[in-house]
Amino acid sequence: MGIADQFKDKAQELADQAKKKANEGREGHEGRGEARNQGRERAQGASERASKTSQQGRNKAQQGRDKVRDAADDTRERFDR
């Protein structure tokens, strides 16, 4: 085996290593993208739950105000008779 063959073998070895590292890098990026999507989905779910809870709180508050207004109206009607 001559020096030229040794250089070719070494060049091929380095090229294979570079391809392997490039593929590993892509896999790492894909994993981060998947993690990012999962995080986004979790955040969206939390946001939806918070919005729903907030809306329920507003509805309860409105029901309370309506109840107080109805009681005030009933009281006025009793005094007007």
mmCIF file of N, CA and C in Angstrom, residues 10-58:
data_model
loop_
_atom_site.group_PDB
_atom_site.id
_atom_site.type_symbol
_atom_site.label_atom_id
_atom_site.label_comp_id
_atom_site.label_asym_id
_atom_site.label_seq_id
_atom_site.Cartn_x
_atom_site.Cartn_y
_atom_site.Cartn_z
ATOM 1 N N LYS A 10 -7.490 7.631 4.513
ATOM 2 C CA LYS A 10 -7.673 8.614 5.589
ATOM 3 C C LYS A 10 -8.724 9.646 5.181
ATOM 4 N N ALA A 11 -8.678 10.077 3.927
ATOM 5 C CA ALA A 11 -9.662 11.049 3.442
ATOM 6 C C ALA A 11 -11.069 10.462 3.506
ATOM 7 N N GLN A 12 -11.191 9.185 3.109
ATOM 8 C CA GLN A 12 -12.497 8.523 3.161
ATOM 9 C C GLN A 12 -12.984 8.393 4.601
ATOM 10 N N GLU A 13 -12.081 8.051 5.501
ATOM 11 C CA GLU A 13 -12.413 7.930 6.917
ATOM 12 C C GLU A 13 -12.913 9.261 7.475
ATOM 13 N N LEU A 14 -12.201 10.332 7.140
ATOM 14 C CA LEU A 14 -12.610 11.660 7.618
ATOM 15 C C LEU A 14 -13.948 12.084 7.010
ATOM 16 N N ALA A 15 -14.161 11.734 5.747
ATOM 17 C CA ALA A 15 -15.436 12.060 5.102
ATOM 18 C C ALA A 15 -16.579 11.306 5.779
ATOM 19 N N ASP A 16 -16.354 10.035 6.105
ATOM 20 C CA ASP A 16 -17.380 9.247 6.798
ATOM 21 C C ASP A 16 -17.694 9.832 8.171
ATOM 22 N N GLN A 17 -16.652 10.255 8.880
ATOM 23 C CA GLN A 17 -16.859 10.869 10.190
ATOM 24 C C GLN A 17 -17.660 12.162 10.072
ATOM 25 N N ALA A 18 -17.352 12.939 9.049
ATOM 26 C CA ALA A 18 -18.068 14.204 8.849
ATOM 27 C C ALA A 18 -19.545 13.938 8.552
ATOM 28 N N LYS A 19 -19.823 12.938 7.717
ATOM 29 C CA LYS A 19 -21.213 12.591 7.408
ATOM 30 C C LYS A 19 -21.943 12.129 8.675
ATOM 31 N N LYS A 20 -21.262 11.311 9.466
ATOM 32 C CA LYS A 20 -21.872 10.811 10.693
ATOM 33 C C LYS A 20 -22.204 11.955 11.645
ATOM 34 N N LYS A 21 -21.271 12.893 11.800
ATOM 35 C CA LYS A 21 -21.519 14.046 12.679
ATOM 36 C C LYS A 21 -22.642 14.914 12.143
ATOM 37 N N ALA A 22 -22.685 15.075 10.815
ATOM 38 C CA ALA A 22 -23.756 15.878 10.215
ATOM 39 C C ALA A 22 -25.112 15.240 10.480
ATOM 40 N N ASN A 23 -25.196 13.934 10.356
ATOM 41 C CA ASN A 23 -26.459 13.232 10.626
ATOM 42 C C ASN A 23 -26.846 13.343 12.094
ATOM 43 N N GLU A 24 -25.871 13.218 12.977
ATOM 44 C CA GLU A 24 -26.149 13.366 14.405
ATOM 45 C C GLU A 24 -26.645 14.770 14.705
ATOM 46 N N GLY A 25 -26.083 15.754 14.045
ATOM 47 C CA GLY A 25 -26.521 17.137 14.240
ATOM 48 C C GLY A 25 -27.952 17.330 13.808
ATOM 49 N N ARG A 26 -28.320 16.724 12.675
ATOM 50 C CA ARG A 26 -29.706 16.830 12.205
ATOM 51 C C ARG A 26 -30.655 16.165 13.185
ATOM 52 N N GLU A 27 -30.271 15.000 13.678
ATOM 53 C CA GLU A 27 -31.118 14.308 14.648
ATOM 54 C C GLU A 27 -31.290 15.139 15.906
ATOM 55 N N GLY A 28 -30.245 15.814 16.315
ATOM 56 C CA GLY A 28 -30.334 16.678 17.494
ATOM 57 C C GLY A 28 -31.286 17.830 17.264
ATOM 58 N N HIS A 29 -31.239 18.401 16.058
ATOM 59 C CA HIS A 29 -32.148 19.506 15.737
ATOM 60 C C HIS A 29 -33.592 19.028 15.692
ATOM 61 N N GLU A 30 -33.791 17.837 15.145
ATOM 62 C CA GLU A 30 -35.147 17.309 15.086
ATOM 63 C C GLU A 30 -35.694 17.086 16.485
ATOM 64 N N GLY A 31 -34.859 16.583 17.371
ATOM 65 C CA GLY A 31 -35.287 16.371 18.753
ATOM 66 C C GLY A 31 -35.654 17.679 19.430
ATOM 67 N N ARG A 32 -34.862 18.714 19.163
ATOM 68 C CA ARG A 32 -35.176 20.019 19.751
ATOM 69 C C ARG A 32 -36.468 20.572 19.177
ATOM 70 N N GLY A 33 -36.693 20.343 17.888
ATOM 71 C CA GLY A 33 -37.942 20.808 17.279
ATOM 72 C C GLY A 33 -39.141 20.117 17.887
ATOM 73 N N GLU A 34 -38.996 18.825 18.117
ATOM 74 C CA GLU A 34 -40.085 18.061 18.738
ATOM 75 C C GLU A 34 -40.330 18.551 20.162
ATOM 76 N N ALA A 35 -39.255 18.787 20.892
ATOM 77 C CA ALA A 35 -39.395 19.295 22.259
ATOM 78 C C ALA A 35 -40.048 20.676 22.241
ATOM 79 N N ARG A 36 -39.674 21.482 21.263
ATOM 80 C CA ARG A 36 -40.258 22.820 21.145
ATOM 81 C C ARG A 36 -41.756 22.712 20.879
ATOM 82 N N ASN A 37 -42.134 21.783 20.001
ATOM 83 C CA ASN A 37 -43.559 21.598 19.707
ATOM 84 C C ASN A 37 -44.320 21.113 20.935
ATOM 85 N N GLN A 38 -43.722 20.196 21.679
ATOM 86 C CA GLN A 38 -44.379 19.715 22.890
ATOM 87 C C GLN A 38 -44.535 20.845 23.901
ATOM 88 N N GLY A 39 -43.513 21.660 24.031
ATOM 89 C CA GLY A 39 -43.591 22.801 24.939
ATOM 90 C C GLY A 39 -44.663 23.783 24.511
ATOM 91 N N ARG A 40 -44.739 24.003 23.210
ATOM 92 C CA ARG A 40 -45.753 24.916 22.672
ATOM 93 C C ARG A 40 -47.153 24.369 22.953
ATOM 94 N N GLU A 41 -47.334 23.054 22.752
ATOM 95 C CA GLU A 41 -48.636 22.443 23.012
ATOM 96 C C GLU A 41 -49.004 22.534 24.493
ATOM 97 N N ARG A 42 -48.018 22.301 25.372
ATOM 98 C CA ARG A 42 -48.291 22.415 26.811
ATOM 99 C C ARG A 42 -48.673 23.840 27.177
ATOM 100 N N ALA A 43 -47.954 24.800 26.630
ATOM 101 C CA ALA A 43 -48.245 26.205 26.933
ATOM 102 C C ALA A 43 -49.622 26.588 26.411
ATOM 103 N N GLN A 44 -49.959 26.106 25.223
ATOM 104 C CA GLN A 44 -51.268 26.419 24.661
ATOM 105 C C GLN A 44 -52.375 25.806 25.522
ATOM 106 N N GLY A 45 -52.159 24.579 25.971
ATOM 107 C CA GLY A 45 -53.143 23.928 26.839
ATOM 108 C C GLY A 45 -53.314 24.688 28.142
ATOM 109 N N ALA A 46 -52.196 25.127 28.715
ATOM 110 C CA ALA A 46 -52.266 25.892 29.965
ATOM 111 C C ALA A 46 -52.994 27.211 29.739
ATOM 112 N N SER A 47 -52.729 27.837 28.606
ATOM 113 C CA SER A 47 -53.387 29.104 28.285
ATOM 114 C C SER A 47 -54.896 28.901 28.130
ATOM 115 N N GLU A 48 -55.273 27.818 27.458
ATOM 116 C CA GLU A 48 -56.699 27.535 27.281
ATOM 117 C C GLU A 48 -57.380 27.258 28.620
ATOM 118 N N ARG A 49 -56.697 26.508 29.484
ATOM 119 C CA ARG A 49 -57.279 26.225 30.810
ATOM 120 C C ARG A 49 -57.413 27.513 31.621
ATOM 121 N N ALA A 50 -56.397 28.363 31.554
ATOM 122 C CA ALA A 50 -56.453 29.623 32.299
ATOM 123 C C ALA A 50 -57.578 30.506 31.769
ATOM 124 N N SER A 51 -57.739 30.532 30.459
ATOM 125 C CA SER A 51 -58.807 31.322 29.862
ATOM 126 C C SER A 51 -60.172 30.803 30.280
ATOM 127 N N LYS A 52 -60.307 29.472 30.284
ATOM 128 C CA LYS A 52 -61.574 28.862 30.685
ATOM 129 C C LYS A 52 -61.875 29.173 32.148
ATOM 130 N N THR A 53 -60.866 29.044 32.995
ATOM 131 C CA THR A 53 -61.043 29.336 34.419
ATOM 132 C C THR A 53 -61.407 30.795 34.633
ATOM 133 N N SER A 54 -60.747 31.663 33.898
ATOM 134 C CA SER A 54 -61.025 33.091 34.004
ATOM 135 C C SER A 54 -62.461 33.390 33.573
ATOM 136 N N GLN A 55 -62.888 32.759 32.483
ATOM 137 C CA GLN A 55 -64.250 32.963 32.002
ATOM 138 C C GLN A 55 -65.257 32.456 33.028
ATOM 139 N N GLN A 56 -64.965 31.322 33.644
ATOM 140 C CA GLN A 56 -65.856 30.794 34.670
ATOM 141 C C GLN A 56 -65.949 31.767 35.840
ATOM 142 N N GLY A 57 -64.831 32.371 36.207
ATOM 143 C CA GLY A 57 -64.829 33.352 37.287
ATOM 144 C C GLY A 57 -65.666 34.573 36.934
ATOM 145 N N ARG A 58 -65.542 35.033 35.694
ATOM 146 C CA ARG A 58 -66.355 36.182 35.261
ATOM 147 C C ARG A 58 -67.840 35.834 35.287
#
